Amino acid sequence: MSEARSSESGFPIKGVYTAADLPEDLDSRLGGPGEYPYTRGVYPTMYTSRPWTMRQYAGFGTATESNARYHQLLRAGTMGLSVAFDLPTQMGYDSDDPIAHGEVGKVGVAIDSIEDMRTLFDGIPLDKVSTSMTINAPGSVLLLLYQLVAEESGVPGSALNGTIQNDILKEYIARGTYIFPPKPSLRLVADTFAYCRAEVPKWNTISISGYHMAEAGASPAQEIAFTLANGVEYVRAALAAGLAVDDFAPRLSFFFVARTTLLEEVAKFRAARRIWARLMRDEFGAKDPKSMMLRFHTQTAGVQLTAQQPEVNLVRVAVQGLGAVLGGTQSLHTNSFDEAIALPTEKAARLALRTQQVLAYETDLTATVDPFAGSYVVEAMTAELETAADELMHRVFDHGSAVDAIEAGFQKREIEQSAYRIAQEIDSGERVVVGLNRFRIDEEEPYEPLRVDPTIEVGQAERLAKLRAQRDSGAVERALAELRAAAEGNANVLYPMKDALRARATVGEVCGTLRDVWGIYRPSDRF
């Protein structure tokens, strides 16, 4: 018999599983679909009544270019939009700030003001489309711009449906697009929870993300452990701000990766639901079943895409998407096959969407709920992952809290060790990557990637200059002063922030005002 393989999380995968491998208390660990502990899914009917939301992550260059791509995706059958922002926007800088030079419009769309947001969603019915925005430190700013644009077209906040990522803690662990120190950042998250409960009640106020940690090298067990530990920190911050758990917890959502290791990924999603339900019920005393449901969006694994033989990525993405669906995701973004080379072309983005449509409408995946329930291997793996994630979460909380562990560098070190192990396995050939370390070809076919216009930065600067010349500068200064006063005190900062944005203050001006009060975070800082 061949040597036993190990899972991505480090436990051995047996060649054969039997009933003896199932947990003795399997029935209580499972429950029914839509019932505690939600192992089998958060809704009783799951995809038998409607498929998951099909999203495509898009945004590049100018708001005009991204708007055209959104209309193309909607015509192709996308059910929800997912907005990518450029690095200056993610960091709260205007496009004409010297620090933004060379990055405007490169990895997403540049949004500097309400005028850019107006252009980005021109002609899109915001009361009918669900919009997800991948934005963290300035997440509240972009949400308010979205709400203002919706109100201009007669759509009230009560009709808006979507998500802002707003997950600042994982930025300190894996990505680095933070602005403020953790304490005021958590205050801003809590203020957003309270604001949305009152003003945008159907909005998902945070998407607590394991995806970026996984892309940095986290194993499946690390991904769910560190993500759920961050979730606990957000719940504690909201409770400390005076919110009741059942008032905000139903709007929490999560964001995970789907890798090619299909069985372990299915088990990961099921284990994550079970752990979160237990935490919310037993630790935080949640009574509303919606507070215990771990609802999540999934994106296929960008880090597993290869620039070599890029068409093979179509197969990888299909397998990854299959794992997400079998794991019970609420929405899914499938990567385009060419994303390891450049921003996706229109054809590649359409093929990625068609992959989801084949899964939803040509297979029998939507005919029954949780088809792997009771599977010897999947149930055993689910239990293994639950145990491994629980142990890792305890190690996080041994530091005091997720933030204390972040300050100590714990999660970052653990992820780096995992990433190093994966890199060694690829280099040695132990981990096969088709087209990269096995099954290579001598000559790659030519590929013409999507190019971003290098003059975008100049155009954005010109629009900003025109905006500043035409707006009421006195009104902007007064609104920013109100924002500063709220930030210095205890008032919810989103209300004066919205007034400033309505007066056509820029993203950089709003974030700069908060920087002046709260400071910026450096990894050596403590609070």
Short mmCIF file of C-alpha atoms in Angstrom, two decimals:
data_model
loop_
_atom_site.label_atom_id
_atom_site.label_comp_id
_atom_site.label_asym_id
_atom_site.label_seq_id
_atom_site.Cartn_x
_atom_site.Cartn_y
_atom_site.Cartn_z
CA MET A 1 0.00 0.00 0.00
CA SER A 2 1.28 3.48 -0.85
CA GLU A 3 2.42 5.83 1.89
CA ALA A 4 -0.41 7.76 3.57
CA ARG A 5 -0.82 11.34 2.43
CA SER A 6 -1.21 14.27 4.80
CA SER A 7 -3.91 16.85 4.59
CA GLU A 8 -3.12 20.53 4.05
CA SER A 9 -3.74 20.98 7.79
CA GLY A 10 -1.25 18.27 8.70
CA PHE A 11 -3.36 15.30 9.78
CA PRO A 12 -2.96 11.98 7.91
CA ILE A 13 -5.46 11.02 5.21
CA LYS A 14 -6.23 7.30 5.43
CA GLY A 15 -6.42 5.18 2.32
CA VAL A 16 -9.78 3.79 3.45
CA TYR A 17 -12.34 5.19 5.90
CA THR A 18 -15.04 3.14 7.59
CA ALA A 19 -17.88 3.68 10.05
CA ALA A 20 -15.31 3.30 12.85
CA ASP A 21 -13.83 6.66 11.83
CA LEU A 22 -17.08 8.55 12.43
CA PRO A 23 -17.48 10.57 15.66
CA GLU A 24 -19.62 8.72 18.18
CA ASP A 25 -21.86 11.77 18.62
CA LEU A 26 -22.28 12.34 14.89
CA ASP A 27 -26.03 13.00 15.03
CA SER A 28 -25.66 15.87 17.50
CA ARG A 29 -22.68 17.25 15.59
CA LEU A 30 -24.71 17.25 12.39
CA GLY A 31 -28.23 18.44 13.22
CA GLY A 32 -30.48 19.09 10.27
CA PRO A 33 -29.97 21.60 7.47
CA GLY A 34 -30.87 25.02 8.82
CA GLU A 35 -30.67 23.76 12.41
CA TYR A 36 -28.04 24.16 15.14
CA PRO A 37 -25.09 23.58 14.83
CA TYR A 38 -25.60 24.25 11.09
CA THR A 39 -23.01 21.68 9.99
CA ARG A 40 -25.28 20.77 7.08
CA GLY A 41 -25.88 24.35 6.01
CA VAL A 42 -27.47 27.51 7.34
CA TYR A 43 -30.79 27.15 5.47
CA PRO A 44 -33.16 24.15 5.45
CA THR A 45 -33.48 24.00 1.66
CA MET A 46 -30.05 25.41 0.65
CA TYR A 47 -29.71 25.27 -3.16
CA THR A 48 -32.84 23.19 -3.77
CA SER A 49 -34.89 26.41 -3.68
CA ARG A 50 -32.34 28.78 -5.25
CA PRO A 51 -28.64 28.54 -6.13
CA TRP A 52 -25.89 30.45 -4.41
CA THR A 53 -25.26 34.07 -5.42
CA MET A 54 -22.87 34.16 -8.34
CA ARG A 55 -20.47 37.08 -7.96
CA GLN A 56 -17.58 38.21 -10.10
CA TYR A 57 -14.84 40.32 -8.55
CA ALA A 58 -14.11 43.19 -10.90
CA GLY A 59 -12.73 46.69 -10.89
CA PHE A 60 -9.83 48.27 -12.73
CA GLY A 61 -8.71 51.59 -14.06
CA THR A 62 -11.37 54.27 -13.99
CA ALA A 63 -14.92 54.11 -12.70
CA THR A 64 -16.12 54.37 -16.32
CA GLU A 65 -14.17 51.26 -17.39
CA SER A 66 -15.31 49.27 -14.36
CA ASN A 67 -18.93 50.31 -14.91
CA ALA A 68 -18.76 48.91 -18.45
CA ARG A 69 -17.40 45.59 -17.10
CA TYR A 70 -20.21 45.42 -14.50
CA HIS A 71 -22.84 45.85 -17.20
CA GLN A 72 -21.17 43.07 -19.22
CA LEU A 73 -21.22 40.74 -16.20
CA LEU A 74 -24.85 41.51 -15.42
CA ARG A 75 -25.85 40.78 -19.01
CA ALA A 76 -23.94 37.47 -18.75
CA GLY A 77 -26.03 36.46 -15.72
CA THR A 78 -24.02 37.59 -12.69
CA MET A 79 -26.33 37.90 -9.68
CA GLY A 80 -24.07 40.10 -7.56
CA LEU A 81 -21.21 42.51 -8.09
CA SER A 82 -17.94 42.41 -6.18
CA VAL A 83 -15.83 45.57 -6.36
CA ALA A 84 -12.04 45.63 -6.38
CA PHE A 85 -10.43 48.94 -5.39
CA ASP A 86 -6.95 50.17 -6.24
CA LEU A 87 -4.28 50.41 -3.53
CA PRO A 88 -4.55 54.18 -2.94
CA THR A 89 -8.29 53.81 -2.30
CA GLN A 90 -7.66 50.84 -0.01
CA MET A 91 -5.19 52.93 1.97
CA GLY A 92 -7.37 56.06 2.09
CA TYR A 93 -5.32 58.26 -0.26
CA ASP A 94 -6.55 60.35 -3.16
CA SER A 95 -5.22 59.58 -6.64
CA ASP A 96 -3.24 62.83 -6.74
CA ASP A 97 -1.45 62.19 -3.46
CA PRO A 98 2.29 61.68 -4.10
CA ILE A 99 2.16 58.36 -2.25
CA ALA A 100 -0.36 57.07 -4.82
CA HIS A 101 1.96 57.59 -7.78
CA GLY A 102 2.22 54.53 -10.00
CA GLU A 103 -0.61 52.62 -8.31
CA VAL A 104 -3.74 54.44 -9.49
CA GLY A 105 -6.19 52.02 -11.10
CA LYS A 106 -3.69 49.15 -11.12
CA VAL A 107 -5.24 46.41 -8.96
CA GLY A 108 -8.76 47.81 -8.84
CA VAL A 109 -10.83 50.88 -9.53
CA ALA A 110 -9.81 54.33 -8.28
CA ILE A 111 -12.53 55.99 -6.17
CA ASP A 112 -11.75 59.47 -4.90
CA SER A 113 -15.17 61.02 -4.33
CA ILE A 114 -18.92 60.68 -4.68
CA GLU A 115 -18.55 61.57 -8.36
CA ASP A 116 -16.43 58.47 -9.02
CA MET A 117 -18.90 56.29 -7.12
CA ARG A 118 -21.76 57.79 -9.14
CA THR A 119 -19.96 56.85 -12.36
CA LEU A 120 -19.07 53.38 -11.09
CA PHE A 121 -22.72 52.41 -10.59
CA ASP A 122 -24.31 54.43 -13.37
CA GLY A 123 -27.30 52.60 -14.81
CA ILE A 124 -27.15 49.77 -12.27
CA PRO A 125 -30.33 49.22 -10.18
CA LEU A 126 -28.92 49.30 -6.66
CA ASP A 127 -32.18 48.07 -5.13
CA LYS A 128 -31.96 44.88 -7.21
CA VAL A 129 -28.22 44.08 -7.26
CA SER A 130 -26.25 42.78 -4.28
CA THR A 131 -22.89 44.53 -4.10
CA SER A 132 -19.82 43.34 -2.21
CA MET A 133 -16.96 45.80 -1.71
CA THR A 134 -13.49 44.51 -0.87
CA ILE A 135 -12.43 47.42 1.28
CA ASN A 136 -11.23 47.41 4.87
CA ALA A 137 -9.65 50.40 6.61
CA PRO A 138 -11.85 52.91 4.70
CA GLY A 139 -14.76 50.45 4.41
CA SER A 140 -17.22 52.80 6.11
CA VAL A 141 -16.26 55.62 3.72
CA LEU A 142 -16.99 53.56 0.60
CA LEU A 143 -20.25 52.23 2.06
CA LEU A 144 -21.45 55.79 2.71
CA LEU A 145 -20.54 56.84 -0.83
CA TYR A 146 -22.56 53.87 -2.12
CA GLN A 147 -25.52 54.82 0.07
CA LEU A 148 -25.37 58.47 -1.07
CA VAL A 149 -25.38 57.42 -4.74
CA ALA A 150 -28.31 55.08 -4.08
CA GLU A 151 -30.26 57.87 -2.36
CA GLU A 152 -29.66 60.15 -5.36
CA SER A 153 -31.42 57.57 -7.55
CA GLY A 154 -34.32 57.23 -5.10
CA VAL A 155 -33.17 54.01 -3.42
CA PRO A 156 -33.30 54.24 0.39
CA GLY A 157 -30.76 52.61 2.67
CA SER A 158 -33.41 50.11 3.76
CA ALA A 159 -33.46 48.65 0.22
CA LEU A 160 -29.70 48.17 -0.15
CA ASN A 161 -28.25 44.69 0.01
CA GLY A 162 -24.55 43.88 0.05
CA THR A 163 -21.37 43.57 2.06
CA ILE A 164 -18.30 45.57 2.94
CA GLN A 165 -15.29 43.51 3.91
CA ASN A 166 -14.42 45.90 6.79
CA ASP A 167 -12.17 43.22 8.35
CA ILE A 168 -9.22 45.20 9.62
CA LEU A 169 -7.68 42.57 11.89
CA LYS A 170 -6.64 40.27 9.05
CA GLU A 171 -4.84 43.25 7.50
CA TYR A 172 -2.42 43.27 10.43
CA ILE A 173 -1.90 39.52 9.93
CA ALA A 174 -1.73 38.97 6.18
CA ARG A 175 -2.23 41.95 3.86
CA GLY A 176 -1.00 45.22 5.34
CA THR A 177 -3.62 47.66 3.99
CA TYR A 178 -4.33 49.11 7.42
CA ILE A 179 -4.33 52.80 8.33
CA PHE A 180 -5.12 53.31 12.01
CA PRO A 181 -4.00 51.41 15.12
CA PRO A 182 -6.17 48.45 16.15
CA LYS A 183 -8.13 50.18 18.92
CA PRO A 184 -9.63 53.03 16.83
CA SER A 185 -9.99 50.61 13.92
CA LEU A 186 -12.19 48.38 16.08
CA ARG A 187 -14.16 51.44 17.16
CA LEU A 188 -14.80 52.27 13.50
CA VAL A 189 -16.02 48.71 12.92
CA ALA A 190 -18.40 48.95 15.90
CA ASP A 191 -19.65 52.37 14.71
CA THR A 192 -20.39 50.79 11.32
CA PHE A 193 -22.37 47.99 12.99
CA ALA A 194 -24.51 50.52 14.85
CA TYR A 195 -24.96 52.81 11.85
CA CYS A 196 -26.04 50.01 9.51
CA ARG A 197 -28.49 48.58 12.02
CA ALA A 198 -30.26 51.96 12.03
CA GLU A 199 -29.74 53.13 8.44
CA VAL A 200 -28.88 50.16 6.15
CA PRO A 201 -30.44 47.20 7.96
CA LYS A 202 -29.98 44.55 5.24
CA TRP A 203 -26.29 45.33 4.74
CA ASN A 204 -23.68 42.81 5.88
CA THR A 205 -21.44 45.04 7.95
CA ILE A 206 -18.34 42.89 7.87
CA SER A 207 -16.94 39.97 5.93
CA ILE A 208 -14.50 38.36 8.32
CA SER A 209 -11.87 37.01 6.01
CA GLY A 210 -9.74 33.90 6.02
CA TYR A 211 -9.16 34.17 2.28
CA HIS A 212 -6.18 36.49 2.48
CA MET A 213 -4.56 34.46 5.25
CA ALA A 214 -4.97 31.35 3.09
CA GLU A 215 -3.45 33.18 0.13
CA ALA A 216 -0.49 34.05 2.39
CA GLY A 217 -0.02 30.36 3.15
CA ALA A 218 -2.38 29.49 6.01
CA SER A 219 -3.54 25.89 6.17
CA PRO A 220 -7.30 25.17 6.23
CA ALA A 221 -7.19 24.72 10.03
CA GLN A 222 -5.28 28.00 10.43
CA GLU A 223 -7.65 29.75 8.06
CA ILE A 224 -10.77 28.98 10.08
CA ALA A 225 -9.09 29.24 13.50
CA PHE A 226 -7.61 32.71 12.92
CA THR A 227 -10.71 33.94 11.09
CA LEU A 228 -13.11 32.85 13.83
CA ALA A 229 -10.78 34.24 16.51
CA ASN A 230 -10.96 37.61 14.72
CA GLY A 231 -14.73 37.19 14.63
CA VAL A 232 -14.75 36.78 18.41
CA GLU A 233 -12.75 40.02 18.70
CA TYR A 234 -15.32 41.92 16.62
CA VAL A 235 -18.17 40.56 18.70
CA ARG A 236 -16.41 41.64 21.88
CA ALA A 237 -15.77 45.12 20.44
CA ALA A 238 -19.43 45.53 19.52
CA LEU A 239 -20.57 44.35 22.96
CA ALA A 240 -18.12 46.75 24.61
CA ALA A 241 -19.67 49.57 22.53
CA GLY A 242 -23.05 48.79 24.09
CA LEU A 243 -24.64 46.77 21.28
CA ALA A 244 -26.69 43.66 22.07
CA VAL A 245 -25.39 40.49 20.45
CA ASP A 246 -28.61 39.66 18.60
CA ASP A 247 -28.79 43.22 17.25
CA PHE A 248 -25.60 42.93 15.16
CA ALA A 249 -24.56 39.26 14.95
CA PRO A 250 -27.10 38.32 12.23
CA ARG A 251 -25.34 40.74 9.86
CA LEU A 252 -21.86 39.25 10.36
CA SER A 253 -20.57 37.32 7.38
CA PHE A 254 -17.35 35.50 6.49
CA PHE A 255 -15.07 35.06 3.49
CA PHE A 256 -13.08 31.90 2.79
CA VAL A 257 -10.94 30.39 0.07
CA ALA A 258 -11.67 27.21 -1.89
CA ARG A 259 -8.55 25.19 -2.77
CA THR A 260 -8.17 22.21 -5.09
CA THR A 261 -8.02 19.79 -2.12
CA LEU A 262 -11.76 19.29 -2.43
CA LEU A 263 -12.53 16.89 0.43
CA GLU A 264 -10.64 18.85 3.06
CA GLU A 265 -12.21 22.10 1.84
CA VAL A 266 -15.73 20.69 2.20
CA ALA A 267 -14.83 19.51 5.71
CA LYS A 268 -13.36 22.94 6.52
CA PHE A 269 -16.56 24.80 5.70
CA ARG A 270 -18.67 22.37 7.73
CA ALA A 271 -16.32 22.55 10.74
CA ALA A 272 -16.29 26.37 10.63
CA ARG A 273 -20.09 26.52 10.80
CA ARG A 274 -20.15 24.17 13.75
CA ILE A 275 -17.50 26.05 15.75
CA TRP A 276 -19.10 29.47 15.15
CA ALA A 277 -22.56 28.28 16.17
CA ARG A 278 -21.17 26.89 19.42
CA LEU A 279 -19.21 30.07 20.16
CA MET A 280 -22.15 32.38 19.57
CA ARG A 281 -24.58 30.30 21.62
CA ASP A 282 -22.36 29.23 24.51
CA GLU A 283 -19.87 32.10 24.88
CA PHE A 284 -21.95 35.09 23.86
CA GLY A 285 -25.45 33.89 24.77
CA ALA A 286 -26.99 34.55 21.36
CA LYS A 287 -30.66 33.60 21.18
CA ASP A 288 -31.52 34.50 17.60
CA PRO A 289 -30.71 31.52 15.35
CA LYS A 290 -29.41 33.98 12.72
CA SER A 291 -26.74 35.08 15.20
CA MET A 292 -25.36 31.53 15.24
CA MET A 293 -25.31 31.03 11.46
CA LEU A 294 -21.93 31.30 9.79
CA ARG A 295 -22.86 32.71 6.39
CA PHE A 296 -19.94 33.05 4.00
CA HIS A 297 -18.73 34.05 0.57
CA THR A 298 -16.08 31.97 -1.16
CA GLN A 299 -13.47 32.82 -3.75
CA THR A 300 -11.46 30.23 -5.59
CA ALA A 301 -7.76 30.17 -4.74
CA GLY A 302 -5.85 32.82 -6.65
CA VAL A 303 -2.57 31.61 -5.18
CA GLN A 304 -3.04 28.22 -6.86
CA LEU A 305 -3.35 29.70 -10.34
CA THR A 306 -0.29 29.37 -12.56
CA ALA A 307 1.07 31.59 -15.30
CA GLN A 308 2.36 28.42 -16.97
CA GLN A 309 -0.29 26.75 -19.18
CA PRO A 310 -2.93 29.20 -17.87
CA GLU A 311 -5.83 27.32 -19.50
CA VAL A 312 -5.30 24.57 -16.90
CA ASN A 313 -6.57 27.12 -14.37
CA LEU A 314 -10.05 26.62 -15.84
CA VAL A 315 -9.96 23.06 -14.49
CA ARG A 316 -8.57 24.16 -11.11
CA VAL A 317 -11.27 26.80 -10.73
CA ALA A 318 -14.02 24.31 -11.57
CA VAL A 319 -12.75 21.90 -8.88
CA GLN A 320 -12.41 24.70 -6.35
CA GLY A 321 -15.89 26.01 -7.13
CA LEU A 322 -17.27 22.50 -6.73
CA GLY A 323 -15.72 22.30 -3.25
CA ALA A 324 -17.28 25.62 -2.25
CA VAL A 325 -20.72 24.49 -3.38
CA LEU A 326 -20.46 21.09 -1.70
CA GLY A 327 -19.34 22.98 1.42
CA GLY A 328 -22.48 25.13 1.43
CA THR A 329 -21.28 28.61 0.46
CA GLN A 330 -23.82 31.45 0.22
CA SER A 331 -22.05 33.19 -2.65
CA LEU A 332 -19.13 32.38 -4.90
CA HIS A 333 -16.57 34.17 -7.05
CA THR A 334 -14.70 32.01 -9.52
CA ASN A 335 -11.33 33.37 -10.62
CA SER A 336 -10.57 33.94 -14.27
CA PHE A 337 -7.98 31.61 -15.77
CA ASP A 338 -5.66 34.47 -16.74
CA GLU A 339 -5.44 36.20 -13.35
CA ALA A 340 -1.95 34.82 -12.66
CA ILE A 341 -0.79 36.92 -15.61
CA ALA A 342 -2.81 40.14 -15.50
CA LEU A 343 -6.25 41.58 -14.87
CA PRO A 344 -8.82 39.26 -16.48
CA THR A 345 -10.05 39.91 -19.99
CA GLU A 346 -13.78 40.12 -20.68
CA LYS A 347 -13.79 36.62 -22.22
CA ALA A 348 -11.93 35.12 -19.25
CA ALA A 349 -14.33 36.74 -16.76
CA ARG A 350 -17.30 35.38 -18.72
CA LEU A 351 -15.81 31.86 -18.73
CA ALA A 352 -15.35 32.07 -14.95
CA LEU A 353 -19.03 32.92 -14.57
CA ARG A 354 -20.03 30.16 -16.98
CA THR A 355 -18.17 27.71 -14.71
CA GLN A 356 -20.56 28.54 -11.88
CA GLN A 357 -23.56 28.35 -14.19
CA VAL A 358 -22.57 24.85 -15.32
CA LEU A 359 -22.28 23.77 -11.67
CA ALA A 360 -25.68 25.28 -10.85
CA TYR A 361 -27.71 24.28 -13.88
CA GLU A 362 -26.07 21.28 -15.58
CA THR A 363 -25.16 19.15 -12.57
CA ASP A 364 -27.37 17.64 -9.87
CA LEU A 365 -25.63 19.57 -7.06
CA THR A 366 -28.74 21.65 -6.40
CA ALA A 367 -31.06 18.65 -6.18
CA THR A 368 -30.29 17.79 -2.55
CA VAL A 369 -28.88 19.43 0.58
CA ASP A 370 -25.37 18.62 1.88
CA PRO A 371 -24.72 15.52 -0.26
CA PHE A 372 -21.60 14.55 1.73
CA ALA A 373 -23.44 14.25 5.05
CA GLY A 374 -22.56 10.93 6.67
CA SER A 375 -19.58 10.34 4.37
CA TYR A 376 -16.96 8.42 6.33
CA VAL A 377 -14.09 10.52 5.04
CA VAL A 378 -15.78 13.94 5.11
CA GLU A 379 -17.25 13.51 8.59
CA ALA A 380 -13.91 12.26 9.93
CA MET A 381 -12.10 15.18 8.31
CA THR A 382 -14.69 17.63 9.63
CA ALA A 383 -14.06 16.38 13.16
CA GLU A 384 -10.27 16.50 12.66
CA LEU A 385 -10.46 20.09 11.40
CA GLU A 386 -12.78 21.11 14.22
CA THR A 387 -10.32 19.77 16.79
CA ALA A 388 -7.29 21.35 15.09
CA ALA A 389 -9.01 24.75 14.74
CA ASP A 390 -10.23 24.69 18.35
CA GLU A 391 -6.68 24.03 19.56
CA LEU A 392 -5.30 26.88 17.44
CA MET A 393 -7.98 29.28 18.71
CA HIS A 394 -7.05 28.41 22.30
CA ARG A 395 -3.43 29.25 21.45
CA VAL A 396 -4.61 32.63 20.11
CA PHE A 397 -6.64 33.36 23.24
CA ASP A 398 -3.76 32.27 25.48
CA HIS A 399 -2.25 35.63 24.44
CA GLY A 400 -5.33 37.37 25.88
CA SER A 401 -7.21 38.19 22.66
CA ALA A 402 -6.82 38.02 18.88
CA VAL A 403 -5.37 41.55 18.92
CA ASP A 404 -2.86 40.63 21.62
CA ALA A 405 -1.82 37.63 19.53
CA ILE A 406 -1.50 39.87 16.46
CA GLU A 407 0.70 42.28 18.42
CA ALA A 408 2.86 39.32 19.47
CA GLY A 409 3.13 38.21 15.83
CA PHE A 410 1.63 34.79 16.59
CA GLN A 411 -0.71 34.33 13.62
CA LYS A 412 1.80 35.79 11.17
CA ARG A 413 4.55 33.40 12.33
CA GLU A 414 2.27 30.37 12.14
CA ILE A 415 1.16 31.28 8.61
CA GLU A 416 4.73 31.92 7.47
CA GLN A 417 5.78 28.48 8.72
CA SER A 418 2.90 26.89 6.79
CA ALA A 419 3.77 28.87 3.65
CA TYR A 420 7.42 27.79 3.90
CA ARG A 421 6.39 24.15 4.21
CA ILE A 422 4.19 24.42 1.11
CA ALA A 423 6.96 26.12 -0.88
CA GLN A 424 9.42 23.36 0.08
CA GLU A 425 6.95 20.69 -0.99
CA ILE A 426 6.46 22.36 -4.37
CA ASP A 427 10.20 22.83 -4.89
CA SER A 428 10.91 19.19 -4.06
CA GLY A 429 8.08 17.91 -6.26
CA GLU A 430 6.31 16.30 -3.30
CA ARG A 431 3.39 18.64 -3.95
CA VAL A 432 2.47 18.43 -7.64
CA VAL A 433 1.48 21.60 -9.49
CA VAL A 434 0.50 20.63 -13.02
CA GLY A 435 2.44 22.65 -15.59
CA LEU A 436 4.82 24.08 -12.99
CA ASN A 437 6.82 21.19 -11.51
CA ARG A 438 5.30 18.33 -13.54
CA PHE A 439 3.76 17.96 -17.00
CA ARG A 440 5.53 21.02 -18.32
CA ILE A 441 5.71 22.05 -21.97
CA ASP A 442 8.73 23.54 -23.69
CA GLU A 443 7.03 26.51 -25.26
CA GLU A 444 4.08 28.50 -23.89
CA GLU A 445 1.43 29.81 -26.28
CA PRO A 446 1.35 33.62 -26.60
CA TYR A 447 -1.24 35.41 -24.49
CA GLU A 448 -2.37 39.03 -24.73
CA PRO A 449 -3.29 40.32 -21.26
CA LEU A 450 -5.59 43.20 -20.41
CA ARG A 451 -3.56 46.40 -20.10
CA VAL A 452 -4.41 49.29 -17.78
CA ASP A 453 -4.10 52.72 -19.39
CA PRO A 454 -1.08 54.46 -17.79
CA THR A 455 -2.74 57.88 -18.22
CA ILE A 456 -5.44 57.05 -15.66
CA GLU A 457 -3.52 58.77 -12.88
CA VAL A 458 -3.42 62.05 -14.82
CA GLY A 459 -7.14 61.86 -15.55
CA GLN A 460 -8.01 61.19 -11.91
CA ALA A 461 -5.85 64.15 -10.81
CA GLU A 462 -7.61 66.42 -13.29
CA ARG A 463 -11.04 65.32 -12.03
CA LEU A 464 -9.97 65.95 -8.45
CA ALA A 465 -8.73 69.44 -9.30
CA LYS A 466 -12.05 70.22 -11.00
CA LEU A 467 -14.00 68.83 -8.02
CA ARG A 468 -12.09 70.96 -5.52
CA ALA A 469 -12.54 74.07 -7.66
CA GLN A 470 -16.29 73.63 -8.05
CA ARG A 471 -17.41 72.47 -4.59
CA ASP A 472 -18.27 74.66 -1.60
CA SER A 473 -14.93 74.53 0.23
CA GLY A 474 -16.40 76.14 3.34
CA ALA A 475 -19.05 73.44 3.62
CA VAL A 476 -16.36 70.75 3.22
CA GLU A 477 -14.20 72.31 5.95
CA ARG A 478 -17.15 72.56 8.35
CA ALA A 479 -18.15 68.94 7.69
CA LEU A 480 -14.60 67.70 8.21
CA ALA A 481 -14.42 69.68 11.47
CA GLU A 482 -17.58 67.88 12.64
CA LEU A 483 -15.97 64.56 11.72
CA ARG A 484 -12.84 65.48 13.67
CA ALA A 485 -14.91 66.36 16.75
CA ALA A 486 -16.75 63.03 16.59
CA ALA A 487 -13.47 61.13 16.24
CA GLU A 488 -12.01 62.96 19.23
CA GLY A 489 -15.08 62.13 21.31
CA ASN A 490 -17.37 59.11 21.54
CA ALA A 491 -20.03 59.90 18.92
CA ASN A 492 -20.62 57.61 15.96
CA VAL A 493 -18.30 58.94 13.26
CA LEU A 494 -20.33 57.67 10.30
CA TYR A 495 -22.97 60.41 10.51
CA PRO A 496 -20.59 63.38 10.15
CA MET A 497 -18.55 61.31 7.69
CA LYS A 498 -21.61 60.96 5.46
CA ASP A 499 -22.22 64.72 5.63
CA ALA A 500 -18.62 65.39 4.58
CA LEU A 501 -18.85 62.99 1.63
CA ARG A 502 -22.17 64.52 0.59
CA ALA A 503 -20.42 67.92 0.55
CA ARG A 504 -17.91 66.29 -1.85
CA ALA A 505 -15.04 65.79 0.53
CA THR A 506 -12.69 63.21 -0.94
CA VAL A 507 -11.81 59.77 0.40
CA GLY A 508 -8.30 61.05 1.15
CA GLU A 509 -9.58 64.08 3.04
CA VAL A 510 -11.93 62.01 5.20
CA CYS A 511 -9.27 59.40 5.98
CA GLY A 512 -6.69 62.15 6.53
CA THR A 513 -8.93 63.78 9.12
CA LEU A 514 -9.15 60.48 11.00
CA ARG A 515 -5.38 59.96 10.65
CA ASP A 516 -4.82 63.32 12.33
CA VAL A 517 -6.89 62.21 15.33
CA TRP A 518 -6.17 58.50 15.61
CA GLY A 519 -2.69 58.26 14.11
CA ILE A 520 -1.39 55.52 11.85
CA TYR A 521 -0.36 52.00 12.76
CA ARG A 522 3.17 50.66 12.56
CA PRO A 523 3.88 47.03 13.44
CA SER A 524 5.98 48.05 16.46
CA ASP A 525 3.12 50.13 17.92
CA ARG A 526 1.25 48.99 21.04
CA PHE A 527 -2.01 50.28 22.36
#
